[in-house]
Amino acid sequence: MEDVIKRFIDKHRNLGYTRSEDASVSLIFHSKGNYMNLKVSGHKSGHLVLPGERLGVIEEFIPNSGTYVKDGVIYSKIVGRALMDLLSKRVSVYPLISGANVPTVSSTIIGQVGHAQSDNVLVRIFKLGSKNLSGVFTGVLHVSDVRERYVESMTEVCKPGDIMRAKVISNKNQVYHLSTNDKSLGVMYAFCSICASLLEPKRYEMHCPKCGNVEKRKLALDYGKEEI
Ligand SMILES: [Zn+2]
């Protein structure tokens, strides 16, 4: 088990996403409950952009293919290269390659749990099927999509830092809505919220081998087995 943690940490050091950085993740969580990228525009033509990335405002550009507008701000709809035509004042995004590696409805994804609330958690998606993604996408798992039966709170499902497998059930408004309603879906690696050790499943609970802490999770059937 120690080896698993070490391998995991080594592999994902570059993700730049740890418990202590949860605050930065919540930055994309808009107060109205909408998700937006707060990154200030400043992209130049030809730059690689990701879905939801801000391209400009409607006062300066006319939105064209591969873009969408929300509250007067133009965002990229796809992974591609931004083309800002200063002459015609049009902004468009051209797909990088056809069939780019982007999650779609019914995709199975692997991600790390970030900002957590009692009724939903944000998941930083870094793997699509067995392939690593070039960009990083954020998904939302709502408490009503965890399993068939009623779940009271996300605290009994997963915690920040956990690695989970989920299915994309919708991408309405450019937000990936996730579900773990299947035996194969759920937490793949869970870490103790006190000492961060890898938790071990025992009967219906998760036990920490180091500090003895007991927690709850919604596990994937192959918990602790898949190489990430
Ligand atoms: Zn512990």
mmCIF file of C-alpha atoms and ligand atoms in Angstrom:
data_model
loop_
_atom_site.group_PDB
_atom_site.id
_atom_site.type_symbol
_atom_site.label_atom_id
_atom_site.label_comp_id
_atom_site.label_asym_id
_atom_site.label_seq_id
_atom_site.Cartn_x
_atom_site.Cartn_y
_atom_site.Cartn_z
ATOM 1 C CA MET A 1 0.000 0.000 0.000
ATOM 2 C CA GLU A 2 2.869 2.421 0.814
ATOM 3 C CA ASP A 3 4.260 1.809 -2.687
ATOM 4 C CA VAL A 4 0.925 2.690 -4.215
ATOM 5 C CA ILE A 5 0.878 6.055 -2.430
ATOM 6 C CA LYS A 6 4.455 6.831 -3.373
ATOM 7 C CA ARG A 7 3.847 5.982 -7.025
ATOM 8 C CA PHE A 8 0.698 8.038 -6.997
ATOM 9 C CA ILE A 9 2.356 11.092 -5.474
ATOM 10 C CA ASP A 10 5.319 10.855 -7.854
ATOM 11 C CA LYS A 11 3.067 10.591 -10.879
ATOM 12 C CA HIS A 12 0.743 13.387 -9.950
ATOM 13 C CA ARG A 13 3.130 15.902 -8.525
ATOM 14 C CA ASN A 14 2.776 17.823 -11.774
ATOM 15 C CA LEU A 15 -0.967 18.057 -11.471
ATOM 16 C CA GLY A 16 -0.392 20.896 -9.044
ATOM 17 C CA TYR A 17 -3.463 19.857 -7.189
ATOM 18 C CA THR A 18 -3.260 18.938 -3.542
ATOM 19 C CA ARG A 19 -5.410 19.440 -0.477
ATOM 20 C CA SER A 20 -3.671 22.677 0.425
ATOM 21 C CA GLU A 21 -4.523 24.056 -2.991
ATOM 22 C CA ASP A 22 -8.257 23.498 -2.673
ATOM 23 C CA ALA A 23 -8.762 27.233 -2.307
ATOM 24 C CA SER A 24 -7.545 27.889 -5.828
ATOM 25 C CA VAL A 25 -10.041 25.387 -7.191
ATOM 26 C CA SER A 26 -12.950 27.138 -5.546
ATOM 27 C CA LEU A 27 -12.026 30.232 -7.539
ATOM 28 C CA ILE A 28 -13.849 28.786 -10.523
ATOM 29 C CA PHE A 29 -16.968 28.357 -8.439
ATOM 30 C CA HIS A 30 -19.037 31.435 -9.127
ATOM 31 C CA SER A 31 -21.219 32.774 -6.332
ATOM 32 C CA LYS A 32 -24.397 32.241 -8.363
ATOM 33 C CA GLY A 33 -23.542 28.560 -8.679
ATOM 34 C CA ASN A 34 -22.336 28.937 -12.253
ATOM 35 C CA TYR A 35 -18.891 27.850 -13.253
ATOM 36 C CA MET A 36 -16.672 30.310 -14.913
ATOM 37 C CA ASN A 37 -13.060 30.669 -15.653
ATOM 38 C CA LEU A 38 -11.832 33.786 -13.897
ATOM 39 C CA LYS A 39 -8.627 33.849 -15.862
ATOM 40 C CA VAL A 40 -8.323 37.239 -17.444
ATOM 41 C CA SER A 41 -8.361 37.277 -21.227
ATOM 42 C CA GLY A 42 -5.176 38.193 -22.986
ATOM 43 C CA HIS A 43 -4.977 35.346 -25.422
ATOM 44 C CA LYS A 44 -3.414 36.058 -28.703
ATOM 45 C CA SER A 45 -4.346 34.476 -31.955
ATOM 46 C CA GLY A 46 -3.051 30.950 -32.362
ATOM 47 C CA HIS A 47 -2.991 30.106 -28.681
ATOM 48 C CA LEU A 48 -4.303 26.797 -27.449
ATOM 49 C CA VAL A 49 -7.545 27.223 -25.508
ATOM 50 C CA LEU A 50 -9.700 24.855 -23.472
ATOM 51 C CA PRO A 51 -13.485 24.607 -23.131
ATOM 52 C CA GLY A 52 -14.768 27.379 -20.871
ATOM 53 C CA GLU A 53 -11.686 29.494 -21.422
ATOM 54 C CA ARG A 54 -12.374 33.221 -21.668
ATOM 55 C CA LEU A 55 -11.598 34.726 -25.068
ATOM 56 C CA GLY A 56 -12.916 38.255 -24.756
ATOM 57 C CA VAL A 57 -16.075 40.286 -24.397
ATOM 58 C CA ILE A 58 -18.796 41.024 -26.957
ATOM 59 C CA GLU A 59 -17.852 44.719 -26.933
ATOM 60 C CA GLU A 60 -14.528 43.837 -28.539
ATOM 61 C CA PHE A 61 -15.296 40.734 -30.662
ATOM 62 C CA ILE A 62 -18.062 39.032 -32.629
ATOM 63 C CA PRO A 63 -18.320 35.428 -31.441
ATOM 64 C CA ASN A 64 -17.913 32.881 -34.222
ATOM 65 C CA SER A 65 -17.552 29.096 -34.557
ATOM 66 C CA GLY A 66 -16.274 27.141 -31.569
ATOM 67 C CA THR A 67 -17.347 29.802 -29.069
ATOM 68 C CA TYR A 68 -20.268 30.620 -26.814
ATOM 69 C CA VAL A 69 -21.369 33.743 -24.959
ATOM 70 C CA LYS A 70 -22.468 34.033 -21.374
ATOM 71 C CA ASP A 71 -23.175 37.341 -19.618
ATOM 72 C CA GLY A 72 -21.431 39.246 -22.397
ATOM 73 C CA VAL A 73 -18.233 37.191 -22.173
ATOM 74 C CA ILE A 74 -17.048 34.995 -25.049
ATOM 75 C CA TYR A 75 -15.714 31.533 -24.101
ATOM 76 C CA SER A 76 -14.247 28.671 -26.058
ATOM 77 C CA LYS A 77 -16.585 25.709 -26.548
ATOM 78 C CA ILE A 78 -13.848 23.278 -27.561
ATOM 79 C CA VAL A 79 -10.166 22.404 -27.320
ATOM 80 C CA GLY A 80 -8.467 24.210 -30.147
ATOM 81 C CA ARG A 81 -6.593 27.216 -31.397
ATOM 82 C CA ALA A 82 -8.127 30.638 -30.954
ATOM 83 C CA LEU A 83 -8.272 32.842 -34.012
ATOM 84 C CA MET A 84 -8.843 36.489 -33.295
ATOM 85 C CA ASP A 85 -9.335 38.415 -36.488
ATOM 86 C CA LEU A 86 -8.721 42.012 -35.559
ATOM 87 C CA LEU A 87 -9.884 43.215 -38.974
ATOM 88 C CA SER A 88 -13.330 41.621 -38.947
ATOM 89 C CA LYS A 89 -13.366 41.621 -35.108
ATOM 90 C CA ARG A 90 -14.341 37.964 -35.116
ATOM 91 C CA VAL A 91 -13.151 35.365 -32.647
ATOM 92 C CA SER A 92 -13.357 31.658 -33.411
ATOM 93 C CA VAL A 93 -11.771 28.466 -32.149
ATOM 94 C CA TYR A 94 -10.559 25.811 -34.562
ATOM 95 C CA PRO A 95 -10.464 22.206 -33.356
ATOM 96 C CA LEU A 96 -6.903 21.080 -32.753
ATOM 97 C CA ILE A 97 -7.507 17.634 -34.187
ATOM 98 C CA SER A 98 -10.739 15.957 -35.097
ATOM 99 C CA GLY A 99 -11.906 13.763 -32.231
ATOM 100 C CA ALA A 100 -9.807 15.585 -29.666
ATOM 101 C CA ASN A 101 -9.409 13.840 -26.330
ATOM 102 C CA VAL A 102 -12.210 15.616 -24.468
ATOM 103 C CA PRO A 103 -14.828 14.068 -22.154
ATOM 104 C CA THR A 104 -18.267 13.655 -23.694
ATOM 105 C CA VAL A 105 -21.591 12.335 -22.380
ATOM 106 C CA SER A 106 -21.191 8.667 -21.316
ATOM 107 C CA SER A 107 -17.368 8.945 -21.072
ATOM 108 C CA THR A 108 -15.811 7.188 -18.106
ATOM 109 C CA ILE A 109 -13.364 9.510 -16.417
ATOM 110 C CA ILE A 110 -10.876 9.412 -13.534
ATOM 111 C CA GLY A 111 -10.350 12.489 -11.422
ATOM 112 C CA GLN A 112 -9.334 13.879 -8.064
ATOM 113 C CA VAL A 113 -11.889 15.254 -5.643
ATOM 114 C CA GLY A 114 -11.411 18.945 -4.934
ATOM 115 C CA HIS A 115 -13.750 21.438 -3.325
ATOM 116 C CA ALA A 116 -16.420 19.532 -1.374
ATOM 117 C CA GLN A 117 -19.787 20.631 -0.090
ATOM 118 C CA SER A 118 -22.511 18.535 1.542
ATOM 119 C CA ASP A 119 -24.537 18.260 -1.683
ATOM 120 C CA ASN A 120 -21.804 18.232 -4.355
ATOM 121 C CA VAL A 121 -18.078 17.943 -5.002
ATOM 122 C CA LEU A 122 -15.844 19.235 -7.779
ATOM 123 C CA VAL A 123 -13.730 16.606 -9.520
ATOM 124 C CA ARG A 124 -10.573 17.482 -11.375
ATOM 125 C CA ILE A 125 -10.716 15.151 -14.397
ATOM 126 C CA PHE A 126 -7.268 14.035 -15.579
ATOM 127 C CA LYS A 127 -7.970 10.753 -17.323
ATOM 128 C CA LEU A 128 -10.485 9.761 -19.975
ATOM 129 C CA GLY A 129 -10.883 5.989 -20.212
ATOM 130 C CA SER A 130 -7.277 4.806 -20.112
ATOM 131 C CA LYS A 131 -5.804 7.956 -21.682
ATOM 132 C CA ASN A 132 -4.375 10.935 -19.855
ATOM 133 C CA LEU A 133 -5.935 14.222 -20.900
ATOM 134 C CA SER A 134 -3.801 17.038 -22.192
ATOM 135 C CA GLY A 135 -5.999 19.662 -20.600
ATOM 136 C CA VAL A 136 -7.612 19.489 -17.185
ATOM 137 C CA PHE A 137 -11.372 19.550 -16.917
ATOM 138 C CA THR A 138 -13.592 20.036 -13.897
ATOM 139 C CA GLY A 139 -16.635 17.878 -13.266
ATOM 140 C CA VAL A 140 -19.371 18.080 -10.654
ATOM 141 C CA LEU A 141 -20.770 15.127 -8.756
ATOM 142 C CA HIS A 142 -24.095 15.905 -7.123
ATOM 143 C CA VAL A 143 -25.328 13.907 -4.110
ATOM 144 C CA SER A 144 -28.390 12.733 -6.095
ATOM 145 C CA ASP A 145 -26.148 11.091 -8.738
ATOM 146 C CA VAL A 146 -24.002 9.051 -6.340
ATOM 147 C CA ARG A 147 -26.133 5.894 -6.291
ATOM 148 C CA GLU A 148 -29.651 4.594 -6.807
ATOM 149 C CA ARG A 149 -30.717 4.969 -3.192
ATOM 150 C CA TYR A 150 -30.851 8.199 -1.194
ATOM 151 C CA VAL A 151 -27.534 9.595 0.016
ATOM 152 C CA GLU A 152 -27.698 12.238 2.717
ATOM 153 C CA SER A 153 -24.338 13.951 2.350
ATOM 154 C CA MET A 154 -21.223 13.872 0.195
ATOM 155 C CA THR A 155 -19.187 13.358 3.394
ATOM 156 C CA GLU A 156 -20.183 9.667 3.252
ATOM 157 C CA VAL A 157 -19.192 9.443 -0.445
ATOM 158 C CA CYS A 158 -15.735 10.997 -0.892
ATOM 159 C CA LYS A 159 -13.315 13.564 0.522
ATOM 160 C CA PRO A 160 -10.938 16.113 -1.066
ATOM 161 C CA GLY A 161 -7.833 14.349 -2.381
ATOM 162 C CA ASP A 162 -9.590 11.051 -3.205
ATOM 163 C CA ILE A 163 -9.258 9.581 -6.678
ATOM 164 C CA MET A 164 -12.522 8.474 -8.247
ATOM 165 C CA ARG A 165 -13.937 6.924 -11.381
ATOM 166 C CA ALA A 166 -17.197 8.399 -12.673
ATOM 167 C CA LYS A 167 -19.340 8.648 -15.766
ATOM 168 C CA VAL A 168 -20.215 11.897 -17.540
ATOM 169 C CA ILE A 169 -24.029 12.139 -17.640
ATOM 170 C CA SER A 170 -24.367 15.632 -19.119
ATOM 171 C CA ASN A 171 -22.265 18.587 -20.197
ATOM 172 C CA LYS A 172 -24.969 21.206 -20.024
ATOM 173 C CA ASN A 173 -23.638 24.789 -19.842
ATOM 174 C CA GLN A 174 -20.093 23.451 -20.403
ATOM 175 C CA VAL A 175 -20.080 21.731 -17.011
ATOM 176 C CA TYR A 176 -19.373 18.008 -16.831
ATOM 177 C CA HIS A 177 -22.014 16.464 -14.582
ATOM 178 C CA LEU A 178 -20.859 13.137 -13.181
ATOM 179 C CA SER A 179 -22.474 9.989 -11.798
ATOM 180 C CA THR A 180 -21.079 7.124 -9.706
ATOM 181 C CA ASN A 181 -24.271 5.073 -9.887
ATOM 182 C CA ASP A 182 -22.669 1.742 -10.809
ATOM 183 C CA LYS A 183 -20.602 -0.904 -8.990
ATOM 184 C CA SER A 184 -17.582 -0.094 -11.159
ATOM 185 C CA LEU A 185 -17.795 3.621 -10.297
ATOM 186 C CA GLY A 186 -16.813 5.474 -7.143
ATOM 187 C CA VAL A 187 -13.692 6.079 -5.081
ATOM 188 C CA MET A 188 -10.589 4.195 -6.304
ATOM 189 C CA TYR A 189 -8.139 5.577 -3.750
ATOM 190 C CA ALA A 190 -9.253 7.207 -0.482
ATOM 191 C CA PHE A 191 -6.987 9.097 1.864
ATOM 192 C CA CYS A 192 -7.429 9.582 5.613
ATOM 193 C CA SER A 193 -8.724 13.079 6.326
ATOM 194 C CA ILE A 194 -6.539 13.240 9.451
ATOM 195 C CA CYS A 195 -3.151 11.796 8.385
ATOM 196 C CA ALA A 196 -3.573 11.346 4.583
ATOM 197 C CA SER A 197 -2.679 7.630 4.666
ATOM 198 C CA LEU A 198 -4.337 5.336 2.139
ATOM 199 C CA LEU A 199 -7.523 3.983 3.735
ATOM 200 C CA GLU A 200 -8.330 0.264 3.807
ATOM 201 C CA PRO A 201 -11.876 -1.013 3.346
ATOM 202 C CA LYS A 202 -13.236 -3.118 6.216
ATOM 203 C CA ARG A 203 -16.835 -4.280 6.037
ATOM 204 C CA TYR A 204 -18.875 -1.117 5.330
ATOM 205 C CA GLU A 205 -16.297 1.399 6.500
ATOM 206 C CA MET A 206 -12.841 2.647 5.675
ATOM 207 C CA HIS A 207 -10.092 2.278 8.273
ATOM 208 C CA CYS A 208 -6.833 4.175 8.541
ATOM 209 C CA PRO A 209 -3.952 1.749 9.219
ATOM 210 C CA LYS A 210 -1.866 4.551 10.731
ATOM 211 C CA CYS A 211 -4.116 6.600 13.027
ATOM 212 C CA GLY A 212 -7.154 4.329 13.379
ATOM 213 C CA ASN A 213 -9.559 6.904 11.956
ATOM 214 C CA VAL A 214 -12.802 5.460 10.528
ATOM 215 C CA GLU A 215 -14.538 7.113 7.546
ATOM 216 C CA LYS A 216 -17.160 6.378 4.905
ATOM 217 C CA ARG A 217 -16.852 6.210 1.122
ATOM 218 C CA LYS A 218 -18.759 5.065 -1.971
ATOM 219 C CA LEU A 219 -16.182 2.681 -3.387
ATOM 220 C CA ALA A 220 -15.567 1.400 -6.888
ATOM 221 C CA LEU A 221 -15.551 -2.399 -6.962
ATOM 222 C CA ASP A 222 -11.811 -2.499 -7.756
ATOM 223 C CA TYR A 223 -10.787 -0.102 -4.952
ATOM 224 C CA GLY A 224 -7.005 0.240 -4.637
ATOM 225 C CA LYS A 225 -6.298 -2.034 -7.605
ATOM 226 C CA GLU A 226 -6.075 0.027 -10.778
ATOM 227 C CA GLU A 227 -2.765 1.583 -11.634
ATOM 228 C CA ILE A 228 -3.374 5.324 -12.049
HETATM 229 ZN ZN ZN B 1 -5.143 8.407 9.445
#
